[in-house]
Every structure is written in C-alpha cells, then in structure tokens.
CSV table of C-alpha atoms in Angstrom, one decimal:
chain,number,residue,atom,x,y,z
A,1,MET,CA,134.0,85.4,124.6
A,2,ILE,CA,135.6,88.8,124.6
A,3,LYS,CA,139.0,87.3,123.7
A,4,VAL,CA,137.4,85.4,120.8
A,5,PHE,CA,135.8,88.6,119.6
A,6,CYS,CA,139.0,90.6,119.8
A,7,ALA,CA,141.0,87.9,118.1
A,8,GLN,CA,138.4,87.8,115.2
A,9,ALA,CA,138.5,91.6,115.0
A,10,GLY,CA,142.3,91.5,114.7
A,11,ILE,CA,142.1,88.9,112.0
A,12,ASP,CA,139.5,91.0,110.1
A,13,VAL,CA,141.7,94.1,110.4
A,14,LYS,CA,144.8,92.2,109.1
A,15,ARG,CA,142.8,90.8,106.2
A,16,HIS,CA,141.5,94.3,105.3
A,17,LEU,CA,145.0,95.8,105.4
A,18,TYR,CA,146.4,92.9,103.3
A,19,ASP,CA,143.6,93.4,100.7
A,20,LEU,CA,144.2,97.2,100.7
A,21,GLN,CA,147.9,96.7,100.3
A,22,LYS,CA,147.4,94.4,97.4
A,23,GLU,CA,144.9,96.8,95.8
A,24,LEU,CA,147.3,99.7,96.2
A,25,PHE,CA,150.0,97.7,94.5
A,26,ARG,CA,147.6,96.8,91.7
A,27,LYS,CA,146.4,100.3,91.2
A,28,ILE,CA,149.9,101.8,91.1
A,29,ILE,CA,150.6,99.6,88.1
A,30,HIS,CA,147.2,100.6,86.7
A,31,MET,CA,147.9,104.3,87.1
A,32,GLY,CA,151.2,103.9,85.4
A,33,THR,CA,149.2,104.1,82.1
A,34,ALA,CA,148.9,107.8,82.8
A,35,PHE,CA,152.4,108.2,81.1
A,36,VAL,CA,151.1,106.6,77.9
A,37,PRO,CA,149.5,109.8,76.4
A,38,LEU,CA,152.8,111.6,76.7
A,39,MET,CA,154.7,108.7,75.1
A,40,LEU,CA,152.1,108.6,72.3
A,41,HIS,CA,152.6,112.3,71.7
A,42,PHE,CA,156.4,111.9,71.1
A,43,PHE,CA,156.7,108.3,70.0
A,44,TYR,CA,153.3,107.2,68.7
A,45,HIS,CA,154.3,104.1,66.6
A,46,PHE,CA,157.0,102.9,69.0
A,47,THR,CA,154.6,103.2,72.0
A,48,VAL,CA,151.8,101.2,70.3
A,49,ILE,CA,154.3,98.5,69.2
A,50,ALA,CA,155.9,98.4,72.7
A,51,LEU,CA,152.5,98.1,74.4
A,52,ALA,CA,151.5,95.3,72.0
A,53,ALA,CA,154.8,93.5,72.6
A,54,ALA,CA,154.5,93.9,76.4
A,55,GLY,CA,150.9,92.5,76.2
A,56,MET,CA,152.1,89.4,74.2
A,57,ALA,CA,155.0,88.8,76.6
A,58,TYR,CA,152.7,89.0,79.5
A,59,ILE,CA,150.3,86.5,78.0
A,60,VAL,CA,153.1,84.0,77.4
A,61,ALA,CA,154.5,84.5,80.9
A,62,GLU,CA,151.1,84.2,82.5
A,63,LYS,CA,150.3,81.0,80.6
A,64,MET,CA,153.5,79.6,81.8
A,65,ARG,CA,152.8,80.6,85.4
A,66,VAL,CA,149.4,79.0,85.4
A,67,GLY,CA,151.0,75.9,84.0
A,68,GLY,CA,153.5,75.8,86.9
A,69,ARG,CA,156.5,77.3,85.1
A,70,GLU,CA,157.0,80.8,86.7
A,71,ILE,CA,159.1,83.5,85.0
A,72,PRO,CA,161.1,85.6,87.5
A,73,LEU,CA,159.8,89.1,88.2
A,74,ILE,CA,156.8,88.9,85.8
A,75,SER,CA,155.2,86.0,87.6
A,76,ASP,CA,156.0,87.5,91.0
A,77,ILE,CA,154.4,90.8,90.1
A,78,THR,CA,151.3,89.1,88.8
A,79,ALA,CA,150.9,87.0,91.9
A,80,ALA,CA,151.4,90.0,94.2
A,81,ALA,CA,148.8,92.0,92.3
A,82,ALA,CA,146.2,89.3,91.7
A,83,ARG,CA,142.8,89.6,93.3
A,84,LYS,CA,141.4,86.7,95.3
A,85,ARG,CA,139.0,85.8,92.5
A,86,ASP,CA,142.1,85.5,90.2
A,87,GLU,CA,144.2,83.3,92.4
A,88,HIS,CA,145.5,80.1,90.6
A,89,LYS,CA,143.9,81.4,87.4
A,90,PHE,CA,145.0,83.4,84.4
A,91,VAL,CA,145.0,87.0,85.5
A,92,LEU,CA,143.3,88.9,82.7
A,93,GLY,CA,143.5,92.4,84.0
A,94,PRO,CA,146.9,93.4,82.4
A,95,VAL,CA,145.7,92.0,79.0
A,96,THR,CA,142.5,94.1,79.0
A,97,LEU,CA,144.4,97.1,80.3
A,98,VAL,CA,146.8,97.0,77.3
A,99,ALA,CA,144.0,96.3,74.9
A,100,GLY,CA,142.0,99.2,76.1
A,101,VAL,CA,144.9,101.6,75.9
A,102,ILE,CA,146.0,100.5,72.4
A,103,SER,CA,142.4,100.6,71.2
A,104,ALA,CA,141.9,104.2,72.4
A,105,ALA,CA,145.2,105.2,70.8
A,106,LEU,CA,144.3,103.6,67.4
A,107,LEU,CA,140.6,104.7,67.3
A,108,TRP,CA,140.7,108.3,68.5
A,109,ASN,CA,142.7,111.5,67.9
A,110,GLU,CA,145.5,112.4,70.4
A,111,GLN,CA,143.3,114.5,72.7
A,112,ALA,CA,140.4,112.1,72.9
A,113,ALA,CA,142.7,109.1,73.4
A,114,ALA,CA,144.5,110.9,76.2
A,115,ILE,CA,141.1,111.6,77.9
A,116,GLY,CA,140.1,108.0,77.7
A,117,ILE,CA,143.4,106.6,78.9
A,118,LEU,CA,143.7,109.1,81.8
A,119,ALA,CA,140.1,108.2,82.8
A,120,LEU,CA,141.2,104.6,82.9
A,121,ALA,CA,144.3,105.4,84.8
A,122,PHE,CA,142.9,107.7,87.5
A,123,GLY,CA,139.1,107.3,87.4
A,124,ASP,CA,138.9,103.6,87.5
A,125,GLY,CA,142.2,103.2,89.4
A,126,LEU,CA,141.4,105.6,92.3
A,127,ALA,CA,137.7,104.5,92.5
A,128,SER,CA,138.7,101.0,93.4
A,129,LEU,CA,141.3,102.1,95.9
A,130,MET,CA,139.1,104.6,97.6
A,131,GLY,CA,136.2,102.3,97.6
A,132,LYS,CA,138.2,99.6,99.5
A,133,ALA,CA,139.7,102.1,101.9
A,134,PHE,CA,136.7,104.3,102.7
A,135,GLY,CA,133.7,102.7,101.1
A,136,LYS,CA,131.0,102.2,103.7
A,137,ILE,CA,127.9,103.0,101.7
A,138,ARG,CA,127.2,100.3,99.1
A,139,ILE,CA,125.3,101.1,95.9
A,140,PRO,CA,122.4,98.6,95.4
A,141,PHE,CA,122.6,96.1,92.5
A,142,THR,CA,126.3,96.9,91.7
A,143,PHE,CA,127.9,93.8,93.3
A,144,GLY,CA,129.7,95.8,96.0
A,145,LYS,CA,130.5,99.1,94.4
A,146,THR,CA,130.6,102.0,96.9
A,147,ALA,CA,129.5,105.6,96.9
A,148,ALA,CA,133.0,106.7,97.8
A,149,GLY,CA,134.5,104.8,94.9
A,150,SER,CA,131.9,106.3,92.4
A,151,LEU,CA,132.4,109.9,93.6
A,152,THR,CA,136.1,109.5,93.5
A,153,CYS,CA,135.8,108.2,89.9
A,154,PHE,CA,133.7,111.2,88.9
A,155,GLY,CA,136.1,113.7,90.5
A,156,ALA,CA,139.2,112.1,89.0
A,157,ILE,CA,137.7,111.8,85.4
A,158,PHE,CA,136.4,115.4,85.6
A,159,PHE,CA,139.8,116.7,86.7
A,160,THR,CA,141.8,114.8,84.1
A,161,THR,CA,139.4,115.5,81.3
A,162,PHE,CA,139.4,119.2,82.1
A,163,CYS,CA,143.2,119.3,82.2
A,164,VAL,CA,143.3,117.9,78.6
A,165,SER,CA,140.2,119.6,77.1
A,166,GLN,CA,139.9,122.9,79.1
A,167,ASN,CA,136.1,122.4,78.5
A,168,CYS,CA,133.9,122.2,81.7
A,169,LEU,CA,130.8,120.8,80.0
A,170,VAL,CA,132.7,118.1,78.1
A,171,SER,CA,134.5,117.2,81.3
A,172,LEU,CA,131.2,117.0,83.2
A,173,ILE,CA,129.6,114.7,80.6
A,174,VAL,CA,132.6,112.4,80.3
A,175,ALA,CA,132.9,112.2,84.1
A,176,LEU,CA,129.2,111.3,84.4
A,177,CYS,CA,129.5,108.6,81.8
A,178,GLY,CA,132.7,107.3,83.4
A,179,MET,CA,131.0,107.1,86.8
A,180,ALA,CA,128.0,105.2,85.2
A,181,VAL,CA,130.4,102.7,83.6
A,182,GLU,CA,132.4,102.3,86.8
A,183,VAL,CA,129.4,101.0,88.8
A,184,LEU,CA,128.6,98.3,86.2
A,185,PRO,CA,129.8,94.8,87.1
A,186,LEU,CA,132.2,94.6,84.2
A,187,LYS,CA,135.2,93.2,86.2
A,188,ASP,CA,138.3,93.4,84.0
A,189,LEU,CA,136.4,94.4,80.9
A,190,ASP,CA,136.1,98.0,82.2
A,191,ASN,CA,139.8,98.4,81.2
A,192,VAL,CA,138.6,98.1,77.6
A,193,VAL,CA,135.2,99.9,77.9
A,194,ILE,CA,136.3,103.0,79.7
A,195,PRO,CA,139.1,104.3,77.4
A,196,ILE,CA,137.2,103.4,74.2
A,197,LEU,CA,133.8,104.7,75.3
A,198,LEU,CA,135.0,107.9,77.0
A,199,GLY,CA,137.5,108.6,74.3
A,200,GLY,CA,134.8,108.3,71.7
A,201,ILE,CA,132.4,110.5,73.6
A,202,ALA,CA,135.2,113.2,74.0
A,203,GLN,CA,136.1,113.0,70.3
A,204,TYR,CA,132.4,113.5,69.4
A,205,LEU,CA,131.7,116.3,71.9
A,206,LEU,CA,134.8,118.5,71.6
A,207,PRO,CA,134.2,119.9,68.1
A,208,HIS,CA,130.5,120.5,69.0
A,209,VAL,CA,130.6,122.0,72.5
C-alpha cells in the first residue's frame, strides 16, 4: 500500500513538473511581447506589419499541423507550448496574442498601448506561471484561478504601468482592473481583452489624473 502511494506521489510530482515546464516555455514566449512597445516606438509601421505577417504565417502553419503536415520549428514550438486542452487542436493562443498587441497599438497612443501590452506580457504571463507553481488557495467560481496568480498579476501590472506612466493612482486603477479581468474564465481571449481594455483605461485616465 505504501509502495503504491509513493509511486502515485512520484507520478503526480513528475506530472506537475512537466506541466510547469510547459507553462514556463509558453510564458517565455508570452513575455517576449514586452519588446513590442520599444519596437513600436522606433519602427511603428514595420512592427505592426511584421506582427500581422507573423500571425498569418502562424495560422497557415497551425492549420497544416492540425491537418497532419507539420512545418519544422513552428509546429515543434506550438506542440511544446500547447496546453492539455489544446492538444490535437488548433492552438489559438498565439493568434489572440498577436491580435491583442496589434489592436492596442492601433487603438491607443504610444504610452497607453505600452501599458496594455506590458500588462499582457507580465501581468497575465506571470500570473499563470506563479499560479501553477505556488497556487494553493483557489478563488471560488473562477475555474481554478489562484490567489497567488491574482496577486502576482496585480503586482506586475502596477509595476509596469508605473514605469510607463509615473502615476501611482493610474497604476493602481489599471492593476485592479487587470486583476479583475485575469480571474475571469476567458481562456485565450484574455490576450485580446487585457491590452485593449487596460490600454483604453490608461489612455482615458492619464490626462485626467
């Protein structure tokens, strides 16, 4: 009985480490969007076009992968980063990620867009990672979201927003809104909602606060 229990515990630990490793790989890609505001500052039109082209290329590659024709490197990265719910399906995350970043860049001014994109990169990215690694307390009615993830999201968004805006009140409001969005069961749609919503809130608040 003890041997069975120990064996099962070992399997659970290995599964947790595997899931954590996959989540880390996924979020490293996610947090790579933190470089986008800098690129937009110096090469706005080129960056928007490059992001759109990358998104279209990914859609084609992913459709081919799902259809059984894998493209070297792109398909390997997608398979390595895919969540369990996305296995053997079209992985939508990168599409919504690109869509959210481009939308923020087109809709809002440079400062507000940077706030929205950095909130997506670090707030959403670190929340998921810290939730999986250290999340013990589950938030009711959020389909598994954790207190550790939500607090990490708040802290990351507050810090990045303050770095961009130098405004404590705006940073607090944006971070609270970001934390509220993060706990919603939006799945991959949070990649679109977070940069657009938080960028819009920042653009409205900054001239008035």
